PDB file of C-alpha atoms (C1' of nucleotides) in Angstrom:
ATOM      1  CA  UNK A   1     -62.328  17.905 -38.525  1.00  0.00           C
ATOM      2  CA  UNK A   2     -65.102  17.082 -40.923  1.00  0.00           C
ATOM      3  CA  UNK A   3     -64.085  18.082 -44.375  1.00  0.00           C
ATOM      4  CA  UNK A   4     -67.659  18.673 -45.243  1.00  0.00           C
ATOM      5  CA  UNK A   5     -68.342  20.254 -48.561  1.00  0.00           C
ATOM      6  CA  UNK A   6     -69.045  23.905 -48.086  1.00  0.00           C
ATOM      7  CA  UNK A   7     -69.977  26.729 -50.271  1.00  0.00           C
ATOM      8  CA  UNK A   8     -67.396  29.387 -50.805  1.00  0.00           C
ATOM      9  CA  UNK A   9     -69.322  32.515 -50.021  1.00  0.00           C
ATOM     10  CA  UNK A  10     -68.187  36.087 -49.728  1.00  0.00           C
ATOM     11  CA  UNK A  11     -69.063  36.073 -46.050  1.00  0.00           C
ATOM     12  CA  UNK A  12     -67.033  32.989 -45.305  1.00  0.00           C
ATOM     13  CA  UNK A  13     -64.000  34.208 -47.212  1.00  0.00           C
ATOM     14  CA  UNK A  14     -64.137  37.622 -45.603  1.00  0.00           C
ATOM     15  CA  UNK A  15     -64.416  36.088 -42.181  1.00  0.00           C
ATOM     16  CA  UNK A  16     -61.492  33.793 -42.860  1.00  0.00           C
ATOM     17  CA  UNK A  17     -59.418  36.757 -43.987  1.00  0.00           C
ATOM     18  CA  UNK A  18     -60.253  38.545 -40.758  1.00  0.00           C
ATOM     19  CA  UNK A  19     -59.276  35.507 -38.737  1.00  0.00           C
ATOM     20  CA  UNK A  20     -55.896  35.416 -40.370  1.00  0.00           C
ATOM     21  CA  UNK A  21     -55.207  39.092 -39.739  1.00  0.00           C
ATOM     22  CA  UNK A  22     -55.765  38.624 -36.026  1.00  0.00           C
ATOM     23  CA  UNK A  23     -53.984  35.296 -35.994  1.00  0.00           C
ATOM     24  CA  UNK A  24     -52.239  34.763 -32.709  1.00  0.00           C
ATOM     25  CA  UNK A  25     -54.739  36.627 -30.609  1.00  0.00           C
ATOM     26  CA  UNK A  26     -58.344  36.027 -29.772  1.00  0.00           C
ATOM     27  CA  UNK A  27     -61.556  37.689 -30.772  1.00  0.00           C
ATOM     28  CA  UNK A  28     -65.224  37.471 -29.932  1.00  0.00           C
ATOM     29  CA  UNK A  29     -68.256  37.236 -32.162  1.00  0.00           C
ATOM     30  CA  UNK A  30     -68.960  40.829 -31.214  1.00  0.00           C
ATOM     31  CA  UNK A  31     -65.499  41.912 -32.300  1.00  0.00           C
ATOM     32  CA  UNK A  32     -66.108  40.421 -35.688  1.00  0.00           C
ATOM     33  CA  UNK A  33     -69.457  42.105 -36.117  1.00  0.00           C
ATOM     34  CA  UNK A  34     -68.119  45.474 -34.980  1.00  0.00           C
ATOM     35  CA  UNK A  35     -65.173  45.227 -37.321  1.00  0.00           C
ATOM     36  CA  UNK A  36     -67.260  44.444 -40.356  1.00  0.00           C
ATOM     37  CA  UNK A  37     -69.727  47.146 -39.493  1.00  0.00           C
ATOM     38  CA  UNK A  38     -66.893  49.672 -39.432  1.00  0.00           C
ATOM     39  CA  UNK A  39     -65.611  48.364 -42.734  1.00  0.00           C
ATOM     40  CA  UNK A  40     -68.855  48.559 -44.588  1.00  0.00           C
ATOM     41  CA  UNK A  41     -68.492  44.902 -45.564  1.00  0.00           C
ATOM     42  CA  UNK A  42     -71.402  43.967 -43.392  1.00  0.00           C
ATOM     43  CA  UNK A  43     -72.040  40.402 -42.354  1.00  0.00           C
ATOM     44  CA  UNK A  44     -75.078  39.612 -40.314  1.00  0.00           C
ATOM     45  CA  UNK A  45     -74.627  38.552 -36.771  1.00  0.00           C
ATOM     46  CA  UNK A  46     -76.354  35.225 -37.349  1.00  0.00           C
ATOM     47  CA  UNK A  47     -73.969  34.414 -40.150  1.00  0.00           C
ATOM     48  CA  UNK A  48     -70.999  35.282 -37.999  1.00  0.00           C
ATOM     49  CA  UNK A  49     -72.196  32.920 -35.302  1.00  0.00           C
ATOM     50  CA  UNK A  50     -73.051  30.184 -37.778  1.00  0.00           C
ATOM     51  CA  UNK A  51     -69.773  30.432 -39.627  1.00  0.00           C
ATOM     52  CA  UNK A  52     -67.763  30.517 -36.421  1.00  0.00           C
ATOM     53  CA  UNK A  53     -69.564  27.415 -35.254  1.00  0.00           C
ATOM     54  CA  UNK A  54     -68.789  25.644 -38.513  1.00  0.00           C
ATOM     55  CA  UNK A  55     -65.151  26.574 -38.336  1.00  0.00           C
ATOM     56  CA  UNK A  56     -64.911  25.265 -34.814  1.00  0.00           C
ATOM     57  CA  UNK A  57     -66.350  21.977 -36.044  1.00  0.00           C
ATOM     58  CA  UNK A  58     -63.821  21.902 -38.835  1.00  0.00           C
ATOM     59  CA  UNK A  59     -61.005  22.613 -36.414  1.00  0.00           C
ATOM     60  CA  UNK A  60     -59.939  25.812 -38.160  1.00  0.00           C
ATOM     61  CA  UNK A  61     -60.576  27.901 -35.090  1.00  0.00           C
ATOM     62  CA  UNK A  62     -60.809  27.164 -31.398  1.00  0.00           C
ATOM     63  CA  UNK A  63     -63.466  28.388 -29.040  1.00  0.00           C
ATOM     64  CA  UNK A  64     -62.637  29.285 -25.475  1.00  0.00           C
ATOM     65  CA  UNK A  65     -64.897  30.084 -22.624  1.00  0.00           C
ATOM     66  CA  UNK A  66     -63.010  32.095 -20.091  1.00  0.00           C
ATOM     67  CA  UNK A  67     -65.954  33.159 -18.023  1.00  0.00           C
ATOM     68  CA  UNK A  68     -69.533  32.077 -18.291  1.00  0.00           C
ATOM     69  CA  UNK A  69     -71.035  35.526 -18.651  1.00  0.00           C
ATOM     70  CA  UNK A  70     -68.558  37.078 -21.026  1.00  0.00           C
ATOM     71  CA  UNK A  71     -68.700  36.331 -24.705  1.00  0.00           C
ATOM     72  CA  UNK A  72     -66.797  33.326 -25.983  1.00  0.00           C
ATOM     73  CA  UNK A  73     -63.324  33.857 -27.388  1.00  0.00           C
ATOM     74  CA  UNK A  74     -62.200  32.446 -30.710  1.00  0.00           C
ATOM     75  CA  UNK A  75     -58.724  31.883 -32.000  1.00  0.00           C
ATOM     76  CA  UNK A  76     -57.557  31.055 -35.465  1.00  0.00           C
ATOM     77  CA  UNK A  77     -55.379  27.979 -35.662  1.00  0.00           C
ATOM     78  CA  UNK A  78     -55.382  27.324 -39.375  1.00  0.00           C
ATOM     79  CA  UNK A  79     -56.436  24.501 -41.580  1.00  0.00           C
ATOM     80  CA  UNK A  80     -53.317  22.407 -41.041  1.00  0.00           C
ATOM     81  CA  UNK A  81     -53.471  22.423 -37.266  1.00  0.00           C
ATOM     82  CA  UNK A  82     -54.283  18.782 -36.878  1.00  0.00           C
ATOM     83  CA  UNK A  83     -51.162  17.258 -38.317  1.00  0.00           C
ATOM     84  CA  UNK A  84     -48.136  16.139 -36.454  1.00  0.00           C
ATOM     85  CA  UNK A  85     -47.718  15.342 -32.830  1.00  0.00           C
ATOM     86  CA  UNK A  86     -50.009  15.857 -29.966  1.00  0.00           C
ATOM     87  CA  UNK A  87     -49.885  19.228 -28.337  1.00  0.00           C
ATOM     88  CA  UNK A  88     -51.554  20.456 -25.188  1.00  0.00           C
ATOM     89  CA  UNK A  89     -52.784  23.953 -24.566  1.00  0.00           C
ATOM     90  CA  UNK A  90     -52.811  26.108 -21.496  1.00  0.00           C
ATOM     91  CA  UNK A  91     -54.834  29.257 -21.558  1.00  0.00           C
ATOM     92  CA  UNK A  92     -54.240  32.040 -19.066  1.00  0.00           C
ATOM     93  CA  UNK A  93     -57.508  33.333 -17.682  1.00  0.00           C
ATOM     94  CA  UNK A  94     -55.994  36.718 -16.981  1.00  0.00           C
ATOM     95  CA  UNK A  95     -53.952  37.777 -19.970  1.00  0.00           C
ATOM     96  CA  UNK A  96     -55.463  35.342 -22.420  1.00  0.00           C
ATOM     97  CA  UNK A  97     -52.109  34.000 -23.451  1.00  0.00           C
ATOM     98  CA  UNK A  98     -52.149  30.590 -25.044  1.00  0.00           C
ATOM     99  CA  UNK A  99     -49.280  28.283 -24.212  1.00  0.00           C
ATOM    100  CA  UNK A 100     -48.465  25.218 -26.252  1.00  0.00           C
ATOM    101  CA  UNK A 101     -46.929  22.293 -24.437  1.00  0.00           C
ATOM    102  CA  UNK A 102     -45.217  19.177 -25.604  1.00  0.00           C
ATOM    103  CA  UNK A 103     -44.762  17.116 -22.500  1.00  0.00           C
ATOM    104  CA  UNK A 104     -44.469  13.397 -21.901  1.00  0.00           C
ATOM    105  CA  UNK A 105     -45.988  13.631 -18.498  1.00  0.00           C
ATOM    106  CA  UNK A 106     -49.095  15.206 -19.868  1.00  0.00           C
ATOM    107  CA  UNK A 107     -49.377  12.498 -22.433  1.00  0.00           C
ATOM    108  CA  UNK A 108     -49.595  10.026 -19.605  1.00  0.00           C
ATOM    109  CA  UNK A 109     -52.860  11.599 -18.657  1.00  0.00           C
ATOM    110  CA  UNK A 110     -54.322  10.212 -21.813  1.00  0.00           C
ATOM    111  CA  UNK A 111     -53.462   6.637 -21.021  1.00  0.00           C
ATOM    112  CA  UNK A 112     -54.460   7.077 -17.415  1.00  0.00           C
ATOM    113  CA  UNK A 113     -57.849   8.432 -18.344  1.00  0.00           C
ATOM    114  CA  UNK A 114     -58.290   5.661 -20.858  1.00  0.00           C
ATOM    115  CA  UNK A 115     -57.285   2.820 -18.559  1.00  0.00           C
ATOM    116  CA  UNK A 116     -58.700   3.952 -15.270  1.00  0.00           C
ATOM    117  CA  UNK A 117     -61.656   5.952 -16.379  1.00  0.00           C
ATOM    118  CA  UNK A 118     -62.438   4.565 -19.830  1.00  0.00           C
ATOM    119  CA  UNK A 119     -62.291   8.029 -21.255  1.00  0.00           C
ATOM    120  CA  UNK A 120     -60.550   8.747 -24.539  1.00  0.00           C
ATOM    121  CA  UNK A 121     -59.127  12.229 -24.199  1.00  0.00           C
ATOM    122  CA  UNK A 122     -59.180  14.579 -27.148  1.00  0.00           C
ATOM    123  CA  UNK A 123     -56.125  16.839 -26.779  1.00  0.00           C
ATOM    124  CA  UNK A 124     -57.199  19.007 -29.671  1.00  0.00           C
ATOM    125  CA  UNK A 125     -60.225  20.254 -27.877  1.00  0.00           C
ATOM    126  CA  UNK A 126     -59.015  20.113 -24.321  1.00  0.00           C
ATOM    127  CA  UNK A 127     -57.632  23.286 -22.873  1.00  0.00           C
ATOM    128  CA  UNK A 128     -56.120  23.701 -19.453  1.00  0.00           C
ATOM    129  CA  UNK A 129     -57.310  26.918 -17.902  1.00  0.00           C
ATOM    130  CA  UNK A 130     -55.358  28.690 -15.218  1.00  0.00           C
ATOM    131  CA  UNK A 131     -52.974  31.497 -14.437  1.00  0.00           C
ATOM    132  CA  UNK A 132     -49.676  31.839 -16.227  1.00  0.00           C
ATOM    133  CA  UNK A 133     -46.254  32.580 -14.857  1.00  0.00           C
ATOM    134  CA  UNK A 134     -46.267  36.311 -15.452  1.00  0.00           C
ATOM    135  CA  UNK A 135     -49.756  36.926 -14.187  1.00  0.00           C
ATOM    136  CA  UNK A 136     -49.115  35.430 -10.786  1.00  0.00           C
TER     137      UNK A 136
ATOM    138  CA  UNK B   1     -63.458  31.018   2.535  1.00  0.00           C
ATOM    139  CA  UNK B   2     -64.398  34.254   4.263  1.00  0.00           C
ATOM    140  CA  UNK B   3     -66.336  33.478   7.390  1.00  0.00           C
ATOM    141  CA  UNK B   4     -68.340  36.616   7.035  1.00  0.00           C
ATOM    142  CA  UNK B   5     -71.204  37.106   9.397  1.00  0.00           C
ATOM    143  CA  UNK B   6     -74.405  36.022   7.783  1.00  0.00           C
ATOM    144  CA  UNK B   7     -77.984  35.869   8.694  1.00  0.00           C
ATOM    145  CA  UNK B   8     -79.508  32.478   9.176  1.00  0.00           C
ATOM    146  CA  UNK B   9     -82.598  32.661   7.049  1.00  0.00           C
ATOM    147  CA  UNK B  10     -85.111  30.043   6.117  1.00  0.00           C
ATOM    148  CA  UNK B  11     -84.039  30.308   2.484  1.00  0.00           C
ATOM    149  CA  UNK B  12     -80.398  29.780   3.248  1.00  0.00           C
ATOM    150  CA  UNK B  13     -81.021  26.809   5.500  1.00  0.00           C
ATOM    151  CA  UNK B  14     -83.369  25.200   3.021  1.00  0.00           C
ATOM    152  CA  UNK B  15     -80.896  25.667   0.235  1.00  0.00           C
ATOM    153  CA  UNK B  16     -78.118  24.181   2.327  1.00  0.00           C
ATOM    154  CA  UNK B  17     -80.300  21.186   3.086  1.00  0.00           C
ATOM    155  CA  UNK B  18     -80.915  20.694  -0.614  1.00  0.00           C
ATOM    156  CA  UNK B  19     -77.202  20.900  -1.338  1.00  0.00           C
ATOM    157  CA  UNK B  20     -76.516  18.147   1.136  1.00  0.00           C
ATOM    158  CA  UNK B  21     -79.143  15.840  -0.315  1.00  0.00           C
ATOM    159  CA  UNK B  22     -77.550  16.042  -3.738  1.00  0.00           C
ATOM    160  CA  UNK B  23     -74.055  15.948  -2.348  1.00  0.00           C
ATOM    161  CA  UNK B  24     -71.751  14.211  -4.740  1.00  0.00           C
ATOM    162  CA  UNK B  25     -73.465  15.304  -7.895  1.00  0.00           C
ATOM    163  CA  UNK B  26     -74.048  18.479  -9.813  1.00  0.00           C
ATOM    164  CA  UNK B  27     -76.919  20.863  -9.876  1.00  0.00           C
ATOM    165  CA  UNK B  28     -77.721  24.111 -11.603  1.00  0.00           C
ATOM    166  CA  UNK B  29     -79.472  27.199 -10.357  1.00  0.00           C
ATOM    167  CA  UNK B  30     -82.431  26.096 -12.430  1.00  0.00           C
ATOM    168  CA  UNK B  31     -82.468  22.686 -10.779  1.00  0.00           C
ATOM    169  CA  UNK B  32     -82.713  24.347  -7.418  1.00  0.00           C
ATOM    170  CA  UNK B  33     -85.555  26.615  -8.446  1.00  0.00           C
ATOM    171  CA  UNK B  34     -87.473  23.772 -10.062  1.00  0.00           C
ATOM    172  CA  UNK B  35     -87.065  21.587  -7.013  1.00  0.00           C
ATOM    173  CA  UNK B  36     -88.353  24.195  -4.606  1.00  0.00           C
ATOM    174  CA  UNK B  37     -91.205  25.047  -6.878  1.00  0.00           C
ATOM    175  CA  UNK B  38     -92.269  21.412  -6.850  1.00  0.00           C
ATOM    176  CA  UNK B  39     -91.954  21.300  -3.090  1.00  0.00           C
ATOM    177  CA  UNK B  40     -94.009  24.342  -2.371  1.00  0.00           C
ATOM    178  CA  UNK B  41     -91.170  25.771  -0.309  1.00  0.00           C
ATOM    179  CA  UNK B  42     -90.615  28.498  -2.837  1.00  0.00           C
ATOM    180  CA  UNK B  43     -87.438  30.502  -2.958  1.00  0.00           C
ATOM    181  CA  UNK B  44     -87.113  33.264  -5.458  1.00  0.00           C
ATOM    182  CA  UNK B  45     -84.701  32.854  -8.282  1.00  0.00           C
ATOM    183  CA  UNK B  46     -82.737  35.949  -7.321  1.00  0.00           C
ATOM    184  CA  UNK B  47     -82.214  34.590  -3.853  1.00  0.00           C
ATOM    185  CA  UNK B  48     -81.035  31.290  -5.243  1.00  0.00           C
ATOM    186  CA  UNK B  49     -78.471  33.021  -7.383  1.00  0.00           C
ATOM    187  CA  UNK B  50     -77.391  35.330  -4.585  1.00  0.00           C
ATOM    188  CA  UNK B  51     -77.084  32.582  -2.032  1.00  0.00           C
ATOM    189  CA  UNK B  52     -75.196  30.332  -4.426  1.00  0.00           C
ATOM    190  CA  UNK B  53     -72.799  33.158  -5.122  1.00  0.00           C
ATOM    191  CA  UNK B  54     -72.255  33.690  -1.418  1.00  0.00           C
ATOM    192  CA  UNK B  55     -71.622  30.027  -0.815  1.00  0.00           C
ATOM    193  CA  UNK B  56     -69.094  29.935  -3.602  1.00  0.00           C
ATOM    194  CA  UNK B  57     -67.306  32.833  -1.939  1.00  0.00           C
ATOM    195  CA  UNK B  58     -67.373  30.983   1.340  1.00  0.00           C
ATOM    196  CA  UNK B  59     -66.036  27.847  -0.272  1.00  0.00           C
ATOM    197  CA  UNK B  60     -69.024  25.714   0.685  1.00  0.00           C
ATOM    198  CA  UNK B  61     -69.841  24.942  -2.908  1.00  0.00           C
ATOM    199  CA  UNK B  62     -67.906  25.001  -6.151  1.00  0.00           C
ATOM    200  CA  UNK B  63     -69.044  26.549  -9.378  1.00  0.00           C
ATOM    201  CA  UNK B  64     -68.098  25.038 -12.699  1.00  0.00           C
ATOM    202  CA  UNK B  65     -68.466  26.510 -16.128  1.00  0.00           C
ATOM    203  CA  UNK B  66     -68.506  23.625 -18.516  1.00  0.00           C
ATOM    204  CA  UNK B  67     -69.845  25.268 -21.565  1.00  0.00           C
ATOM    205  CA  UNK B  68     -70.629  28.882 -22.132  1.00  0.00           C
ATOM    206  CA  UNK B  69     -74.237  28.393 -23.113  1.00  0.00           C
ATOM    207  CA  UNK B  70     -75.302  25.881 -20.553  1.00  0.00           C
ATOM    208  CA  UNK B  71     -76.058  26.968 -17.044  1.00  0.00           C
ATOM    209  CA  UNK B  72     -73.257  26.862 -14.516  1.00  0.00           C
ATOM    210  CA  UNK B  73     -72.907  23.699 -12.449  1.00  0.00           C
ATOM    211  CA  UNK B  74     -72.610  23.759  -8.697  1.00  0.00           C
ATOM    212  CA  UNK B  75     -71.307  21.094  -6.383  1.00  0.00           C
ATOM    213  CA  UNK B  76     -71.581  20.902  -2.635  1.00  0.00           C
ATOM    214  CA  UNK B  77     -68.286  20.327  -0.904  1.00  0.00           C
ATOM    215  CA  UNK B  78     -69.271  21.188   2.635  1.00  0.00           C
ATOM    216  CA  UNK B  79     -68.077  23.650   5.185  1.00  0.00           C
ATOM    217  CA  UNK B  80     -65.198  21.482   6.257  1.00  0.00           C
ATOM    218  CA  UNK B  81     -63.818  20.870   2.797  1.00  0.00           C
ATOM    219  CA  UNK B  82     -60.129  20.439   2.518  1.00  0.00           C
ATOM    220  CA  UNK B  83     -58.718  23.541   1.004  1.00  0.00           C
ATOM    221  CA  UNK B  84     -58.665  23.389  -2.725  1.00  0.00           C
ATOM    222  CA  UNK B  85     -60.513  20.131  -2.970  1.00  0.00           C
ATOM    223  CA  UNK B  86     -62.183  20.140  -6.300  1.00  0.00           C
ATOM    224  CA  UNK B  87     -62.974  17.608  -8.900  1.00  0.00           C
ATOM    225  CA  UNK B  88     -62.079  17.281 -12.524  1.00  0.00           C
ATOM    226  CA  UNK B  89     -64.515  17.023 -15.368  1.00  0.00           C
ATOM    227  CA  UNK B  90     -64.661  14.994 -18.500  1.00  0.00           C
ATOM    228  CA  UNK B  91     -67.152  15.922 -21.150  1.00  0.00           C
ATOM    229  CA  UNK B  92     -68.100  13.509 -23.873  1.00  0.00           C
ATOM    230  CA  UNK B  93     -68.067  15.160 -27.268  1.00  0.00           C
ATOM    231  CA  UNK B  94     -70.622  12.730 -28.589  1.00  0.00           C
ATOM    232  CA  UNK B  95     -73.343  12.311 -26.027  1.00  0.00           C
ATOM    233  CA  UNK B  96     -72.540  15.389 -23.985  1.00  0.00           C
ATOM    234  CA  UNK B  97     -72.371  13.454 -20.764  1.00  0.00           C
ATOM    235  CA  UNK B  98     -70.486  15.098 -17.950  1.00  0.00           C
ATOM    236  CA  UNK B  99     -68.323  12.906 -15.789  1.00  0.00           C
ATOM    237  CA  UNK B 100     -66.716  14.212 -12.689  1.00  0.00           C
ATOM    238  CA  UNK B 101     -63.704  12.632 -11.143  1.00  0.00           C
ATOM    239  CA  UNK B 102     -61.994  12.821  -7.839  1.00  0.00           C
ATOM    240  CA  UNK B 103     -58.653  11.297  -8.655  1.00  0.00           C
ATOM    241  CA  UNK B 104     -55.256  11.625  -7.029  1.00  0.00           C
ATOM    242  CA  UNK B 105     -53.430  11.064 -10.246  1.00  0.00           C
ATOM    243  CA  UNK B 106     -55.194  13.926 -11.892  1.00  0.00           C
ATOM    244  CA  UNK B 107     -54.361  16.149  -8.985  1.00  0.00           C
ATOM    245  CA  UNK B 108     -50.722  15.503  -9.704  1.00  0.00           C
ATOM    246  CA  UNK B 109     -51.172  17.290 -12.962  1.00  0.00           C
ATOM    247  CA  UNK B 110     -51.689  20.453 -11.034  1.00  0.00           C
ATOM    248  CA  UNK B 111     -48.378  20.273  -9.249  1.00  0.00           C
ATOM    249  CA  UNK B 112     -46.628  19.138 -12.371  1.00  0.00           C
ATOM    250  CA  UNK B 113     -47.927  22.038 -14.384  1.00  0.00           C
ATOM    251  CA  UNK B 114     -47.026  24.392 -11.586  1.00  0.00           C
ATOM    252  CA  UNK B 115     -43.501  23.124 -11.066  1.00  0.00           C
ATOM    253  CA  UNK B 116     -42.451  22.320 -14.586  1.00  0.00           C
ATOM    254  CA  UNK B 117     -44.458  24.803 -16.551  1.00  0.00           C
ATOM    255  CA  UNK B 118     -45.146  27.578 -14.034  1.00  0.00           C
ATOM    256  CA  UNK B 119     -48.817  27.302 -14.780  1.00  0.00           C
ATOM    257  CA  UNK B 120     -51.395  27.354 -12.024  1.00  0.00           C
ATOM    258  CA  UNK B 121     -54.198  25.126 -13.218  1.00  0.00           C
ATOM    259  CA  UNK B 122     -57.763  26.126 -12.499  1.00  0.00           C
ATOM    260  CA  UNK B 123     -59.827  22.947 -12.166  1.00  0.00           C
ATOM    261  CA  UNK B 124     -63.023  24.947 -11.965  1.00  0.00           C
ATOM    262  CA  UNK B 125     -62.694  25.957 -15.566  1.00  0.00           C
ATOM    263  CA  UNK B 126     -60.754  23.086 -17.049  1.00  0.00           C
ATOM    264  CA  UNK B 127     -62.679  20.378 -18.806  1.00  0.00           C
ATOM    265  CA  UNK B 128     -61.255  17.300 -20.459  1.00  0.00           C
ATOM    266  CA  UNK B 129     -62.942  16.693 -23.763  1.00  0.00           C
ATOM    267  CA  UNK B 130     -63.070  13.290 -25.337  1.00  0.00           C
ATOM    268  CA  UNK B 131     -65.180  10.227 -25.930  1.00  0.00           C
ATOM    269  CA  UNK B 132     -66.767   8.347 -23.080  1.00  0.00           C
ATOM    270  CA  UNK B 133     -66.925   4.629 -22.442  1.00  0.00           C
ATOM    271  CA  UNK B 134     -70.333   3.998 -23.946  1.00  0.00           C
ATOM    272  CA  UNK B 135     -69.804   6.070 -27.044  1.00  0.00           C
ATOM    273  CA  UNK B 136     -66.736   4.197 -28.146  1.00  0.00           C
TER     274      UNK B 136
ATOM    275  C1'  DT C   1     -83.122  49.593  15.518  1.00  0.00           C
ATOM    276  C1'  DT C   2     -79.899  48.438  11.867  1.00  0.00           C
ATOM    277  C1'  DG C   3     -78.940  46.894   7.635  1.00  0.00           C
ATOM    278  C1'  DC C   4     -78.657  42.501   5.343  1.00  0.00           C
ATOM    279  C1'  DG C   5     -81.753  39.230   2.947  1.00  0.00           C
ATOM    280  C1'  DT C   6     -85.726  38.576   0.075  1.00  0.00           C
ATOM    281  C1'  DG C   7     -89.063  38.797  -3.760  1.00  0.00           C
ATOM    282  C1'  DC C   8     -90.746  40.607  -7.879  1.00  0.00           C
ATOM    283  C1'  DA C   9     -90.224  42.244 -12.212  1.00  0.00           C
ATOM    284  C1'  DA C  10     -87.469  43.961 -15.611  1.00  0.00           C
ATOM    285  C1'  DA C  11     -83.187  44.550 -17.680  1.00  0.00           C
ATOM    286  C1'  DG C  12     -78.853  42.844 -19.398  1.00  0.00           C
ATOM    287  C1'  DG C  13     -76.084  40.487 -22.819  1.00  0.00           C
ATOM    288  C1'  DT C  14     -74.922  36.579 -25.646  1.00  0.00           C
ATOM    289  C1'  DT C  15     -76.421  33.210 -28.642  1.00  0.00           C
ATOM    290  C1'  DT C  16     -79.993  30.683 -31.237  1.00  0.00           C
ATOM    291  C1'  DT C  17     -83.864  30.112 -34.369  1.00  0.00           C
ATOM    292  C1'  DG C  18     -87.859  30.655 -37.965  1.00  0.00           C
ATOM    293  C1'  DC C  19     -88.610  31.877 -42.296  1.00  0.00           C
ATOM    294  C1'  DA C  20     -88.185  33.919 -46.666  1.00  0.00           C
ATOM    295  C1'  DT C  21     -84.675  35.154 -49.883  1.00  0.00           C
ATOM    296  C1'  DG C  22     -80.203  34.860 -52.192  1.00  0.00           C
ATOM    297  C1'  DG C  23     -76.420  32.522 -54.328  1.00  0.00           C
ATOM    298  C1'  DC C  24     -72.994  28.609 -55.042  1.00  0.00           C
ATOM    299  C1'  DA C  25     -72.213  24.449 -57.583  1.00  0.00           C
TER     300       DA C  25
ATOM    301  C1'  DT D   1     -82.067  23.140 -60.463  1.00  0.00           C
ATOM    302  C1'  DG D   2     -81.181  21.721 -55.707  1.00  0.00           C
ATOM    303  C1'  DC D   3     -79.536  22.981 -51.535  1.00  0.00           C
ATOM    304  C1'  DC D   4     -76.968  25.405 -48.530  1.00  0.00           C
ATOM    305  C1'  DA D   5     -76.003  30.083 -46.817  1.00  0.00           C
ATOM    306  C1'  DT D   6     -77.670  34.528 -45.558  1.00  0.00           C
ATOM    307  C1'  DG D   7     -80.272  38.288 -43.307  1.00  0.00           C
ATOM    308  C1'  DC D   8     -83.602  40.071 -40.393  1.00  0.00           C
ATOM    309  C1'  DA D   9     -86.078  40.100 -36.422  1.00  0.00           C
ATOM    310  C1'  DA D  10     -87.610  37.912 -32.634  1.00  0.00           C
ATOM    311  C1'  DA D  11     -87.000  34.531 -29.289  1.00  0.00           C
ATOM    312  C1'  DA D  12     -84.503  31.924 -25.940  1.00  0.00           C
ATOM    313  C1'  DC D  13     -81.471  31.648 -22.378  1.00  0.00           C
ATOM    314  C1'  DC D  14     -79.036  32.373 -18.090  1.00  0.00           C
ATOM    315  C1'  DT D  15     -77.941  35.787 -14.953  1.00  0.00           C
ATOM    316  C1'  DT D  16     -77.908  40.319 -12.803  1.00  0.00           C
ATOM    317  C1'  DT D  17     -80.049  44.420 -10.888  1.00  0.00           C
ATOM    318  C1'  DG D  18     -83.332  48.177  -8.821  1.00  0.00           C
ATOM    319  C1'  DC D  19     -86.335  48.884  -5.400  1.00  0.00           C
ATOM    320  C1'  DA D  20     -89.427  48.275  -1.642  1.00  0.00           C
ATOM    321  C1'  DC D  21     -90.412  45.361   2.049  1.00  0.00           C
ATOM    322  C1'  DG D  22     -89.317  41.784   5.587  1.00  0.00           C
ATOM    323  C1'  DC D  23     -86.774  39.876   9.079  1.00  0.00           C
ATOM    324  C1'  DA D  24     -82.466  38.277  11.836  1.00  0.00           C
ATOM    325  C1'  DA D  25     -79.565  39.895  15.370  1.00  0.00           C
TER     326       DA D  25
END
DNA sequence: TTGCGTGCAAAGGTTTTGCATGGCA
DNA sequence: TGCCATGCAAAACCTTTGCACGCAA
């Protein structure tokens, strides 16, 4: 979200390139480290974590926690993800599939939460976890 | 849900008593340990974790994973809980406050997602992110 | 007696942090 | 030059596990 001024470092660019190559699927911090180690273009683990955190803040990637003891999953959504209409996400806990929904009924949740519970929902960060059609 | 035969130990009974005293709110494994330590009625940390896990299996308490790096939250629902009775969570992105809701309207989301989108929502993992009353 | 429950300590794995150095603007 | 970013190692953190002993049934 915050278009904070950032330095354009080799590590950041390389990480962004990686994100784009796996666009559409998810990856963990460990995946990233392992990949770079195998490539020779090493990036330290701390930098990976710090850059991933920054990108989550910026809204370039999403962070999912499927299970408390497994590593967090990240997914590239791109820099232009925050334009246009509201979109809800469902994430399957089994196959990891991410489903995008445009649904009036779900949008009512927002006004309900706001009116009845004084809570302003952020659909960009909210993810519905569950089990998808095929996995049941 | 499994009514497996269990031993009735001092630790289990004490833990159950604690759960009932905080009924309606959340607690972590650490909370439990700290409380017992302050009481003198010590229960080892492993036992706390093992008993909590058992109780989750039995359906006496629910386990919520709000955020991968914070400890898991538990909530007592009692032995006679209606099947599938859980609560929903709202997490404020600003102050980090966790609000938990028991709300019929939100429960309708579950059936809506199931019927219209073939998605079986998991309220134990799903967290609504947004901005709370006081932070707005 | 049987074998589950407990306690202790140590391991496990992911993520964060302190501090000196490097590099972008 | 002024900061932010990086790298390394160590720490922090929650949770699980191995093993011997205790205790409920």
